Tab-separated table of C-alpha atoms and ligand atoms in Angstrom:
chain	number	residue	atom	x	y	z
A	1	MET	CA	-0.003	0.119	0.037
A	2	ALA	CA	2.959	2.320	0.430
A	3	ASP	CA	2.761	3.229	-3.124
A	4	LYS	CA	-0.613	4.471	-3.214
A	5	LYS	CA	-0.655	8.212	-4.402
A	6	VAL	CA	-1.882	10.730	-2.023
A	7	VAL	CA	-4.850	12.863	-3.183
A	8	ALA	CA	-5.996	16.137	-1.242
A	9	THR	CA	-9.255	17.891	-1.982
A	10	VAL	CA	-11.058	21.116	-0.752
A	11	SER	CA	-14.047	23.290	-1.400
A	12	LEU	CA	-13.267	26.999	-1.347
A	13	ALA	CA	-16.068	29.180	-2.611
A	14	GLY	CA	-17.989	26.316	-4.158
A	15	CYS	CA	-21.221	24.464	-3.283
A	16	PHE	CA	-19.823	21.038	-2.831
A	17	GLY	CA	-21.499	19.947	-6.145
A	18	CYS	CA	-18.049	19.131	-7.515
A	19	HIS	CA	-17.332	16.891	-4.507
A	20	MET	CA	-20.601	15.351	-5.224
A	21	SER	CA	-19.662	14.750	-8.756
A	22	MET	CA	-16.211	13.058	-7.605
A	23	LEU	CA	-18.506	10.633	-5.679
A	24	ASP	CA	-20.601	10.173	-8.865
A	25	ILE	CA	-17.781	8.154	-10.312
A	26	ASP	CA	-19.777	5.297	-8.473
A	27	LEU	CA	-18.244	1.865	-8.794
A	28	ARG	CA	-14.826	3.345	-10.108
A	29	LEU	CA	-14.409	4.466	-6.517
A	30	LEU	CA	-13.529	0.983	-5.711
A	31	ASP	CA	-10.703	1.238	-8.564
A	32	LEU	CA	-9.703	4.599	-7.153
A	33	VAL	CA	-9.211	3.555	-3.494
A	34	GLN	CA	-6.786	0.898	-4.853
A	35	LEU	CA	-4.634	3.570	-6.297
A	36	VAL	CA	-5.074	6.594	-3.992
A	37	ARG	CA	-5.158	7.563	-0.343
A	38	PHE	CA	-6.923	10.786	0.584
A	39	ASP	CA	-5.140	12.941	2.946
A	40	ARG	CA	-6.565	16.541	3.568
A	41	SER	CA	-10.140	16.428	2.287
A	42	PRO	CA	-13.718	17.004	3.427
A	43	LEU	CA	-14.061	13.344	2.409
A	44	THR	CA	-11.743	12.256	5.272
A	45	ASP	CA	-12.333	15.214	7.685
A	46	ILE	CA	-8.502	15.598	7.931
A	47	LYS	CA	-8.086	19.320	8.230
A	48	LYS	CA	-4.179	19.652	7.866
A	49	PHE	CA	-1.854	18.032	5.443
A	50	THR	CA	-0.182	15.166	7.125
A	51	GLU	CA	1.953	14.341	3.963
A	52	ARG	CA	2.697	15.836	0.417
A	53	ALA	CA	0.033	15.071	-2.024
A	54	ALA	CA	0.577	14.093	-5.721
A	55	ILE	CA	-2.686	15.505	-6.707
A	56	GLY	CA	-4.751	18.345	-5.161
A	57	LEU	CA	-8.415	18.938	-6.463
A	58	ILE	CA	-9.583	22.442	-5.753
A	59	GLU	CA	-13.440	23.126	-6.038
A	60	GLY	CA	-14.553	26.822	-5.746
A	61	GLY	CA	-13.112	30.191	-6.342
A	62	VAL	CA	-11.412	32.585	-3.864
A	63	CYS	CA	-13.735	34.816	-2.291
A	64	ASN	CA	-12.227	35.569	1.182
A	65	ASP	CA	-8.744	35.734	2.742
A	66	GLU	CA	-8.838	32.250	4.252
A	67	ASN	CA	-9.569	30.778	0.758
A	68	VAL	CA	-6.407	32.661	-0.314
A	69	HIS	CA	-4.360	31.166	2.556
A	70	VAL	CA	-5.929	27.443	1.992
A	71	LEU	CA	-5.110	27.570	-1.641
A	72	ARG	CA	-1.646	28.633	-1.282
A	73	GLU	CA	-1.165	25.790	1.266
A	74	PHE	CA	-2.471	23.352	-1.385
A	75	ARG	CA	-0.008	24.850	-3.968
A	76	LEU	CA	2.890	24.281	-1.577
A	77	ASN	CA	1.789	20.814	-0.563
A	78	CYS	CA	0.644	19.303	-3.723
A	79	ASP	CA	2.462	18.359	-6.940
A	80	VAL	CA	-0.240	18.866	-9.398
A	81	LEU	CA	-3.094	21.267	-8.756
A	82	ILE	CA	-6.392	20.812	-10.560
A	83	SER	CA	-9.063	23.541	-10.798
A	84	VAL	CA	-12.336	21.525	-10.744
A	85	GLY	CA	-15.549	23.393	-12.041
A	86	GLU	CA	-16.619	26.735	-13.112
A	87	CYS	CA	-16.239	28.323	-9.733
A	88	ALA	CA	-12.500	27.347	-9.407
A	89	ILE	CA	-12.111	28.239	-13.182
A	90	MET	CA	-13.807	31.523	-13.476
A	91	GLY	CA	-15.330	32.210	-10.027
A	92	GLY	CA	-18.736	30.779	-10.922
A	93	LEU	CA	-21.957	32.042	-9.470
A	94	PRO	CA	-20.254	33.775	-6.520
A	95	ALA	CA	-18.598	35.876	-8.967
A	96	LEU	CA	-21.825	37.377	-9.970
A	97	ARG	CA	-21.169	40.004	-7.533
A	98	ASN	CA	-17.817	40.908	-9.109
A	99	ASP	CA	-19.178	43.838	-11.016
A	100	ILE	CA	-20.897	45.239	-7.693
A	101	PRO	CA	-18.885	47.144	-5.159
A	102	LEU	CA	-18.250	45.071	-2.172
A	103	ARG	CA	-19.843	47.572	0.173
A	104	GLU	CA	-22.951	47.488	-1.788
A	105	CYS	CA	-23.192	43.731	-1.507
A	106	LEU	CA	-22.614	43.687	2.132
A	107	GLU	CA	-25.029	46.503	2.725
A	108	GLU	CA	-27.678	44.691	0.619
A	109	ALA	CA	-26.989	41.284	2.433
A	110	TYR	CA	-26.968	42.574	5.923
A	111	LEU	CA	-28.543	45.986	6.263
A	112	THR	CA	-31.042	46.836	3.440
A	113	GLY	CA	-32.246	43.431	2.211
A	114	PRO	CA	-35.618	41.990	3.007
A	115	THR	CA	-33.968	39.212	5.062
A	116	ALA	CA	-32.039	41.363	7.305
A	117	VAL	CA	-33.303	40.816	10.806
A	118	GLN	CA	-34.915	44.085	12.508
A	119	GLY	CA	-32.692	45.261	15.273
A	120	GLN	CA	-29.715	43.175	14.147
A	121	ARG	CA	-28.573	45.193	11.247
A	122	ILE	CA	-24.995	44.897	11.333
A	123	ILE	CA	-22.249	43.672	8.872
A	124	PRO	CA	-20.588	40.781	10.678
A	125	HIS	CA	-16.953	41.526	11.614
A	126	HIS	CA	-14.637	39.784	13.884
A	127	VAL	CA	-11.075	38.738	13.955
A	128	ASP	CA	-11.993	35.261	13.716
A	129	LEU	CA	-14.330	35.639	10.531
A	130	PRO	CA	-12.636	35.429	7.084
A	131	LYS	CA	-12.353	38.843	5.495
A	132	ILE	CA	-14.325	39.032	2.224
A	133	LEU	CA	-12.324	40.046	-0.710
A	134	ASP	CA	-13.171	42.968	-3.142
A	135	ARG	CA	-14.126	40.254	-5.752
A	136	VAL	CA	-14.243	36.438	-6.274
A	137	TYR	CA	-11.093	35.295	-8.039
A	138	PRO	CA	-10.491	32.245	-10.175
A	139	CYS	CA	-7.951	30.014	-8.719
A	140	HIS	CA	-5.376	30.567	-11.426
A	141	GLU	CA	-5.128	34.203	-10.610
A	142	ILE	CA	-3.968	33.371	-7.317
A	143	VAL	CA	-1.653	30.444	-7.626
A	144	LYS	CA	-0.276	28.325	-10.527
A	145	ILE	CA	-2.908	25.666	-11.714
A	146	ASP	CA	-1.874	22.778	-13.724
A	147	TYR	CA	-5.120	21.255	-15.133
A	148	TYR	CA	-8.570	22.515	-15.487
A	149	LEU	CA	-11.777	20.335	-15.365
A	150	PRO	CA	-14.824	22.543	-16.712
A	151	GLY	CA	-18.331	21.997	-15.940
A	152	CYS	CA	-20.932	22.848	-13.302
A	153	PRO	CA	-20.226	20.289	-12.012
A	154	PRO	CA	-17.652	18.565	-14.277
A	155	SER	CA	-19.220	15.200	-15.188
A	156	ALA	CA	-18.074	12.143	-13.111
A	157	ASP	CA	-16.693	10.797	-16.344
A	158	LEU	CA	-14.405	13.910	-16.854
A	159	ILE	CA	-13.269	13.588	-13.443
A	160	TRP	CA	-12.591	10.066	-13.750
A	161	ALA	CA	-10.695	10.462	-17.171
A	162	ALA	CA	-8.535	13.125	-15.724
A	163	LEU	CA	-7.763	11.340	-12.369
A	164	SER	CA	-7.156	7.766	-13.914
A	165	GLY	CA	-5.122	9.429	-16.588
A	166	LEU	CA	-2.755	11.293	-14.126
A	167	LEU	CA	-2.535	8.346	-12.067
A	168	SER	CA	-1.406	6.094	-14.783
A	169	GLY	CA	0.733	8.762	-16.256
A	170	LYS	CA	-1.308	8.388	-19.469
A	171	LEU	CA	-3.205	11.760	-19.434
A	172	ASP	CA	-2.737	13.167	-22.967
A	173	THR	CA	-5.438	15.583	-23.485
A	174	LEU	CA	-9.088	15.520	-21.903
A	175	PRO	CA	-11.709	13.859	-24.115
A	176	ARG	CA	-13.136	16.787	-25.634
A	177	GLU	CA	-16.737	15.365	-25.633
A	178	LEU	CA	-16.588	15.444	-21.816
A	179	VAL	CA	-15.571	19.230	-21.672
A	180	LYS	CA	-18.745	21.197	-20.836
A	181	TYR	CA	-19.197	24.661	-19.287
A	182	ASP	CA	-22.604	23.743	-17.395
B	1	MET	CA	-20.362	29.255	-59.147
B	2	SER	CA	-19.473	26.640	-61.845
B	3	ASP	CA	-19.566	29.382	-64.601
B	4	ALA	CA	-17.085	31.554	-62.525
B	5	LYS	CA	-13.282	31.332	-63.519
B	6	LYS	CA	-11.310	28.841	-61.815
B	7	VAL	CA	-8.552	30.075	-59.377
B	8	LYS	CA	-5.434	28.333	-58.001
B	9	PHE	CA	-4.159	29.249	-54.767
B	10	SER	CA	-1.827	27.666	-52.010
B	11	LEU	CA	-3.409	26.170	-48.721
B	12	ASP	CA	-0.793	25.187	-46.086
B	13	GLY	CA	1.829	24.708	-48.883
B	14	LYS	CA	-0.447	22.450	-50.935
B	15	GLU	CA	-1.993	23.506	-54.325
B	16	ALA	CA	-5.678	24.177	-53.983
B	17	GLU	CA	-8.515	25.276	-56.385
B	18	SER	CA	-11.906	27.179	-56.241
B	19	HIS	CA	-13.620	29.812	-58.201
B	20	GLN	CA	-13.291	33.469	-58.483
B	21	GLY	CA	-15.504	35.282	-56.076
B	22	VAL	CA	-16.090	32.448	-53.631
B	23	ASN	CA	-15.605	33.445	-49.845
B	24	LEU	CA	-12.373	32.516	-48.470
B	25	VAL	CA	-13.799	30.293	-45.716
B	26	GLN	CA	-15.631	28.291	-48.384
B	27	ALA	CA	-12.739	28.115	-50.756
B	28	ILE	CA	-10.618	26.797	-47.946
B	29	GLU	CA	-13.350	24.276	-47.004
B	30	GLU	CA	-13.696	23.050	-50.564
B	31	ASN	CA	-10.279	21.812	-50.213
B	32	GLY	CA	-10.674	19.885	-47.177
B	33	THR	CA	-9.674	22.143	-44.344
B	34	HIS	CA	-12.207	23.563	-41.890
B	35	VAL	CA	-12.382	27.293	-40.845
B	36	PRO	CA	-14.198	27.896	-37.516
B	37	THR	CA	-16.520	30.736	-37.984
B	38	LEU	CA	-18.559	32.483	-35.230
B	39	CYS	CA	-20.215	35.670	-36.460
B	40	TRP	CA	-20.418	34.340	-40.136
B	41	SER	CA	-22.143	31.442	-41.682
B	42	PRO	CA	-22.745	30.854	-45.229
B	43	GLY	CA	-25.440	33.241	-46.681
B	44	ILE	CA	-24.319	36.298	-44.494
B	45	GLU	CA	-23.311	38.787	-46.975
B	46	PRO	CA	-21.500	41.215	-46.581
B	47	CYS	CA	-19.687	39.387	-43.663
B	48	LEU	CA	-19.816	41.131	-40.401
B	49	GLY	CA	-16.104	40.473	-39.656
B	50	THR	CA	-16.500	41.250	-35.983
B	51	CYS	CA	-15.347	38.098	-34.161
B	52	ARG	CA	-12.094	37.265	-35.947
B	53	VAL	CA	-12.409	33.620	-34.911
B	54	CYS	CA	-11.868	32.750	-38.521
B	55	THR	CA	-8.350	34.224	-38.679
B	56	VAL	CA	-5.937	32.770	-41.106
B	57	LYS	CA	-2.722	34.114	-42.786
B	58	VAL	CA	-3.128	35.268	-46.312
B	59	ASN	CA	0.310	36.208	-48.003
B	60	GLY	CA	1.792	36.185	-44.589
B	61	ARG	CA	-0.563	38.500	-42.885
B	62	GLU	CA	-3.367	37.451	-40.319
B	63	THR	CA	-6.680	38.389	-41.520
B	64	ALA	CA	-10.343	37.266	-41.171
B	65	ALA	CA	-10.965	34.569	-43.821
B	66	CYS	CA	-14.798	35.436	-43.962
B	67	ALA	CA	-14.005	39.001	-44.978
B	68	LEU	CA	-12.132	38.058	-48.148
B	69	LYS	CA	-12.986	36.509	-51.360
B	70	ILE	CA	-10.515	33.967	-52.891
B	71	GLU	CA	-8.025	35.144	-55.594
B	72	GLU	CA	-5.639	33.731	-58.062
B	73	GLY	CA	-2.259	32.930	-56.257
B	74	MET	CA	-3.171	33.622	-52.684
B	75	LYS	CA	-0.806	31.939	-50.231
B	76	ILE	CA	-3.298	30.927	-47.359
B	77	GLU	CA	-2.076	29.246	-44.005
B	78	CYS	CA	-4.810	27.682	-41.941
B	79	ASP	CA	-4.144	24.458	-40.303
B	80	THR	CA	-0.853	25.581	-38.524
B	81	ASP	CA	-0.496	25.205	-34.704
B	82	ASP	CA	0.200	28.820	-34.395
B	83	LEU	CA	-3.053	29.959	-36.042
B	84	LYS	CA	-4.981	27.214	-34.103
B	85	ASP	CA	-3.645	28.673	-31.012
B	86	LEU	CA	-4.290	32.352	-32.096
B	87	ARG	CA	-7.800	31.385	-32.948
B	88	LYS	CA	-8.209	29.747	-29.455
B	89	GLY	CA	-6.836	32.906	-27.947
B	90	ILE	CA	-9.280	35.109	-29.883
B	91	LEU	CA	-12.070	33.145	-28.501
B	92	GLU	CA	-10.657	33.278	-25.014
B	93	LEU	CA	-10.640	36.848	-25.226
B	94	LEU	CA	-14.239	37.030	-26.000
B	95	PHE	CA	-14.865	34.824	-22.921
B	96	VAL	CA	-13.034	37.136	-20.547
B	97	GLU	CA	-14.394	40.378	-21.982
B	98	GLY	CA	-17.993	39.553	-21.508
B	99	ASN	CA	-19.288	37.759	-18.150
B	100	HIS	CA	-20.341	34.410	-19.546
B	101	PHE	CA	-21.820	32.355	-16.529
B	102	CYS	CA	-22.650	29.373	-18.652
B	103	PRO	CA	-24.277	27.273	-15.773
B	104	GLY	CA	-26.959	29.940	-15.262
B	105	CYS	CA	-27.471	30.700	-18.837
B	106	GLU	CA	-30.827	30.156	-20.683
B	107	LYS	CA	-28.782	29.712	-23.949
B	108	SER	CA	-26.499	27.237	-22.501
B	109	GLY	CA	-26.183	24.237	-24.735
B	110	ASP	CA	-27.426	26.124	-27.620
B	111	CYS	CA	-24.755	29.014	-27.682
B	112	GLU	CA	-22.512	29.306	-30.486
B	113	LEU	CA	-19.744	30.967	-28.432
B	114	GLN	CA	-19.996	28.011	-26.071
B	115	GLY	CA	-20.009	25.465	-28.883
B	116	MET	CA	-16.860	26.954	-30.387
B	117	GLY	CA	-15.338	26.609	-26.856
B	118	TYR	CA	-16.049	22.979	-27.057
B	119	ARG	CA	-14.820	22.661	-30.490
B	120	PHE	CA	-11.466	24.197	-29.570
B	121	GLY	CA	-11.141	22.152	-26.518
B	122	MET	CA	-10.974	25.339	-24.302
B	123	THR	CA	-10.962	24.418	-20.678
B	124	HIS	CA	-10.223	27.981	-19.459
B	125	PRO	CA	-9.137	31.330	-20.633
B	126	ARG	CA	-5.617	32.094	-20.583
B	127	PHE	CA	-6.387	35.893	-19.900
B	128	PRO	CA	-7.716	37.553	-16.757
B	129	TYR	CA	-11.378	38.015	-16.483
B	130	ARG	CA	-12.525	41.555	-16.601
B	131	PHE	CA	-15.849	41.403	-14.861
B	132	SER	CA	-17.023	44.599	-16.371
B	133	HIS	CA	-20.421	46.020	-15.448
B	134	TYR	CA	-23.028	45.641	-18.183
B	135	GLU	CA	-26.733	46.845	-17.601
B	136	LEU	CA	-29.402	44.445	-18.253
B	137	ASP	CA	-32.484	45.771	-20.145
B	138	TYR	CA	-35.592	44.061	-19.184
B	139	ARG	CA	-37.967	46.850	-20.355
B	140	GLY	CA	-38.955	44.741	-23.600
B	141	VAL	CA	-42.280	43.196	-23.597
B	142	HIS	CA	-41.007	39.978	-25.168
B	143	LEU	CA	-37.189	40.111	-25.184
B	144	LEU	CA	-34.661	40.570	-22.514
B	145	LEU	CA	-31.189	42.055	-23.452
B	146	GLU	CA	-28.614	40.412	-21.264
B	147	ARG	CA	-25.741	42.613	-22.222
B	148	ASN	CA	-23.145	40.592	-20.088
B	149	ARG	CA	-23.196	37.892	-22.952
B	150	CYS	CA	-23.059	40.124	-25.926
B	151	ILE	CA	-20.017	39.601	-27.982
B	152	HIS	CA	-20.767	42.617	-30.336
B	153	CYS	CA	-21.183	40.390	-33.376
B	154	LYS	CA	-23.637	42.854	-35.074
B	155	ARG	CA	-25.794	39.999	-36.084
B	156	CYS	CA	-28.821	41.756	-34.565
B	157	THR	CA	-28.179	45.063	-35.867
B	158	GLU	CA	-27.088	44.102	-39.451
B	159	LEU	CA	-29.334	41.062	-40.131
B	160	PHE	CA	-32.307	41.536	-38.310
B	161	SER	CA	-35.373	43.690	-38.959
B	162	ASP	CA	-39.088	43.453	-38.131
B	163	ASP	CA	-41.938	42.109	-40.436
B	164	GLN	CA	-41.901	45.809	-42.110
B	165	GLY	CA	-38.239	45.791	-42.738
B	166	ARG	CA	-37.443	48.138	-39.638
B	167	LYS	CA	-34.437	47.803	-37.684
B	168	VAL	CA	-34.878	46.947	-34.183
B	169	PHE	CA	-31.384	46.565	-32.640
B	170	SER	CA	-28.606	49.197	-32.906
B	171	PHE	CA	-25.335	49.705	-31.268
B	172	VAL	CA	-24.974	52.883	-28.912
B	173	GLY	CA	-21.574	54.180	-27.500
B	174	LYS	CA	-18.072	53.711	-28.662
B	175	GLY	CA	-15.155	51.288	-28.023
B	176	LYS	CA	-15.354	49.518	-24.918
B	177	ASP	CA	-18.692	51.295	-23.889
B	178	THR	CA	-20.403	49.924	-27.135
B	179	ARG	CA	-23.673	48.337	-26.276
B	180	VAL	CA	-26.736	46.878	-27.967
B	181	GLU	CA	-29.968	48.788	-27.703
B	182	MET	CA	-33.526	47.689	-28.625
B	183	ASN	CA	-36.121	49.788	-30.150
B	184	LEU	CA	-38.879	49.224	-27.545
B	185	ASP	CA	-41.801	50.390	-29.568
B	186	LEU	CA	-41.013	48.109	-32.401
B	187	GLU	CA	-39.986	45.331	-30.000
B	188	ALA	CA	-43.494	45.603	-28.303
B	189	LYS	CA	-45.318	45.212	-31.603
B	190	MET	CA	-43.307	42.240	-32.759
B	191	PRO	CA	-45.146	38.833	-33.146
B	192	ILE	CA	-43.641	36.041	-31.255
B	193	HIS	CA	-42.088	34.259	-34.311
B	194	LYS	CA	-39.948	37.320	-35.009
B	195	CYS	CA	-38.957	37.439	-31.237
B	196	ARG	CA	-37.904	33.916	-31.518
B	197	GLU	CA	-35.983	34.520	-34.696
B	198	ALA	CA	-34.043	37.521	-32.909
B	199	ALA	CA	-33.120	35.290	-30.000
B	200	SER	CA	-31.937	32.468	-32.156
B	201	LEU	CA	-29.920	34.952	-34.517
B	202	CYS	CA	-27.928	36.054	-31.536
B	203	PRO	CA	-24.947	33.626	-31.257
B	204	THR	CA	-25.044	33.934	-27.434
B	205	GLY	CA	-27.464	34.406	-24.726
B	206	ALA	CA	-27.690	38.088	-25.163
B	207	ILE	CA	-31.187	38.251	-26.624
B	208	ILE	CA	-33.476	35.979	-24.636
B	209	LEU	CA	-37.071	35.429	-24.922
B	210	LYS	CA	-38.558	36.274	-21.582
B	211	GLY	CA	-40.217	33.398	-19.553
B	212	GLN	CA	-38.388	30.727	-21.880
B	213	GLY	CA	-35.249	28.687	-21.460
B	214	PHE	CA	-34.140	25.551	-19.596
B	215	ASP	CA	-36.906	23.695	-21.561
B	216	ARG	CA	-35.042	20.853	-22.810
B	217	PRO	CA	-33.040	18.351	-20.945
B	218	VAL	CA	-29.246	18.390	-20.741
B	219	GLY	CA	-28.038	15.932	-23.526
B	220	THR	CA	-30.537	17.214	-26.085
B	221	ARG	CA	-29.261	20.598	-26.883
B	222	ARG	CA	-27.320	21.760	-29.869
B	223	PHE	CA	-23.888	21.549	-28.435
B	224	ASP	CA	-24.488	18.964	-25.944
B	225	ASN	CA	-23.020	16.099	-28.293
B	226	PRO	CA	-19.392	15.825	-29.430
B	227	PRO	CA	-18.462	18.106	-32.147
B	228	ASP	CA	-18.043	16.186	-35.588
B	229	LYS	CA	-15.137	13.927	-35.377
B	230	GLY	CA	-13.993	14.998	-38.921
B	231	SER	CA	-12.916	18.420	-37.670
B	232	LYS	CA	-9.031	18.640	-37.487
B	233	ASN	CA	-9.078	22.403	-36.235
B	234	GLY	CA	-8.594	23.019	-32.628
C	301	SF4	S1	-26.873	41.034	-28.868
C	301	SF4	FE1	-26.244	38.951	-29.672
C	301	SF4	S2	-26.522	39.327	-31.938
C	301	SF4	FE2	-26.745	41.372	-31.066
C	301	SF4	S3	-24.456	42.096	-31.171
C	301	SF4	FE3	-24.786	41.076	-29.134
C	301	SF4	S4	-24.033	38.953	-29.400
C	301	SF4	FE4	-24.387	39.755	-31.360
C	302	FES	S1	-16.386	34.522	-38.626
C	302	FES	FE1	-14.845	35.798	-39.668
C	302	FES	S2	-14.752	37.512	-38.295
C	302	FES	FE2	-16.341	36.167	-37.337
C-alpha cells in the first residue's frame, strides 16, 4: 500500500457540487481507493496536510482571505493542482457579485435586504471571521494551476478520465466530448 | 459558381483550387480544411467580420477569412499550430471580455460561443477576467437584453429587421462602452415568431425570449454532443 498516491481535495467558494460529482464516479471509487489515499479533504475530515500530495483537487473560487491561505497551502503541498468546476476556473455563481462594489453587496445582504433581521442590522466583523475580498477570483489568478476540469459540476466521467489518466501517467488531452461549461 | 473562373491558390503549402468570387472560408473548406466561424455563416453577405475567430494568414498576414474572396495565387495558411492557438486565444478573449456564466444561462447548450469553446477544447481562458459591469435591459415586452453575454457580433443590428423591414437593434456608444440597444416600440409590436428569430440569431444568450429557457434536458441541446469528429481544427 506504500505506493498509493496521495490525493487532497478542498471546497473553497463552491457549493460541494463538484465533490458530489467526484463521488458520482460510482463503482470506479473502488478502483480509485486501490490507487490513492485521501489526505486533507472534506471526504476524510482531515483538516491539515499530514503528508505531501501528488494531486490536489480544488473546488470553488477564492472569495475571502482564508481561501487565499488554503489555496496557497494546497499549492505548497501538492505536486499537481487541478481547478475543478466553473467556480474554481472563473469564479462561477459567487462571481456574479464581481461587478458590484463590495460595500453595496454587504449592505444589501446585512442592512437593507428584505431578509436582514430587524434590530440586528450589522455587517458581521470579527477577527475570527474571514475577510471578504473585493471580488471572487479564479484560482489560477492566485496560484499556478496545472489542469482545469470545466463544468458545473464537471461530469463524473471527466473527473475519472483526468484522475485515472494522471495516476497512470497516460493523460494526454482531456476527451473533448466531456468538456462542458454547464 | 460553376461558370465562374477557376482560381489556383496555395493552402498550407499545398496546391488548391476554387472559383473566382468565392468566400475564403468556403474556398478553404472546398479543399478539405475546416475554418471555424462564429459571427459568419454561409449566406451572411456582406460578412460582419466582427469576431475574428476565422483568422488565417493570407500572404503572410493574419486576416479574417470570412471578409475576403479567394483570388488567384493567394498564399493561405490555416491549419498550423500557431494559427490554431491564435484562434483559440481570440475566442478566450471573447470569454473574458463579457461575463459568461454558462451554468446559469438560458442559452447554455445552444450557444454558439460555447459550442466554439467546446470545438477548440478550451478548458479555461488564459487571460484575466474583466468582470466589467453591463446593464441588463428588461424593459422589452417579449425580449430581454442580457448585455453581459453580448460579443458585439452585429448579427442583430445588421441582419435583423421586423416584419416591415425596420431595424429593431442598434449599437450605442463607442469602444469598450459600445452596447446593444433595442427599439422598445417596435419590439412591443413584434409577433412572437420574430422575437424567436431574433433570439436564435444571437449567437450567445444576449437576446433572450422572456419566460423561456431551460426547456430541454441536458444532452438534447445543440452543442451537448461531441463536435463532428471529422474536424481537424482546434
Ligand atoms: S446581442 Fe447577440 S446578436 Fe446582437 S451584437 Fe450582441 S451577441 Fe451579437
Ligand atoms: S467569422 Fe470571420 S470574423 Fe467572425
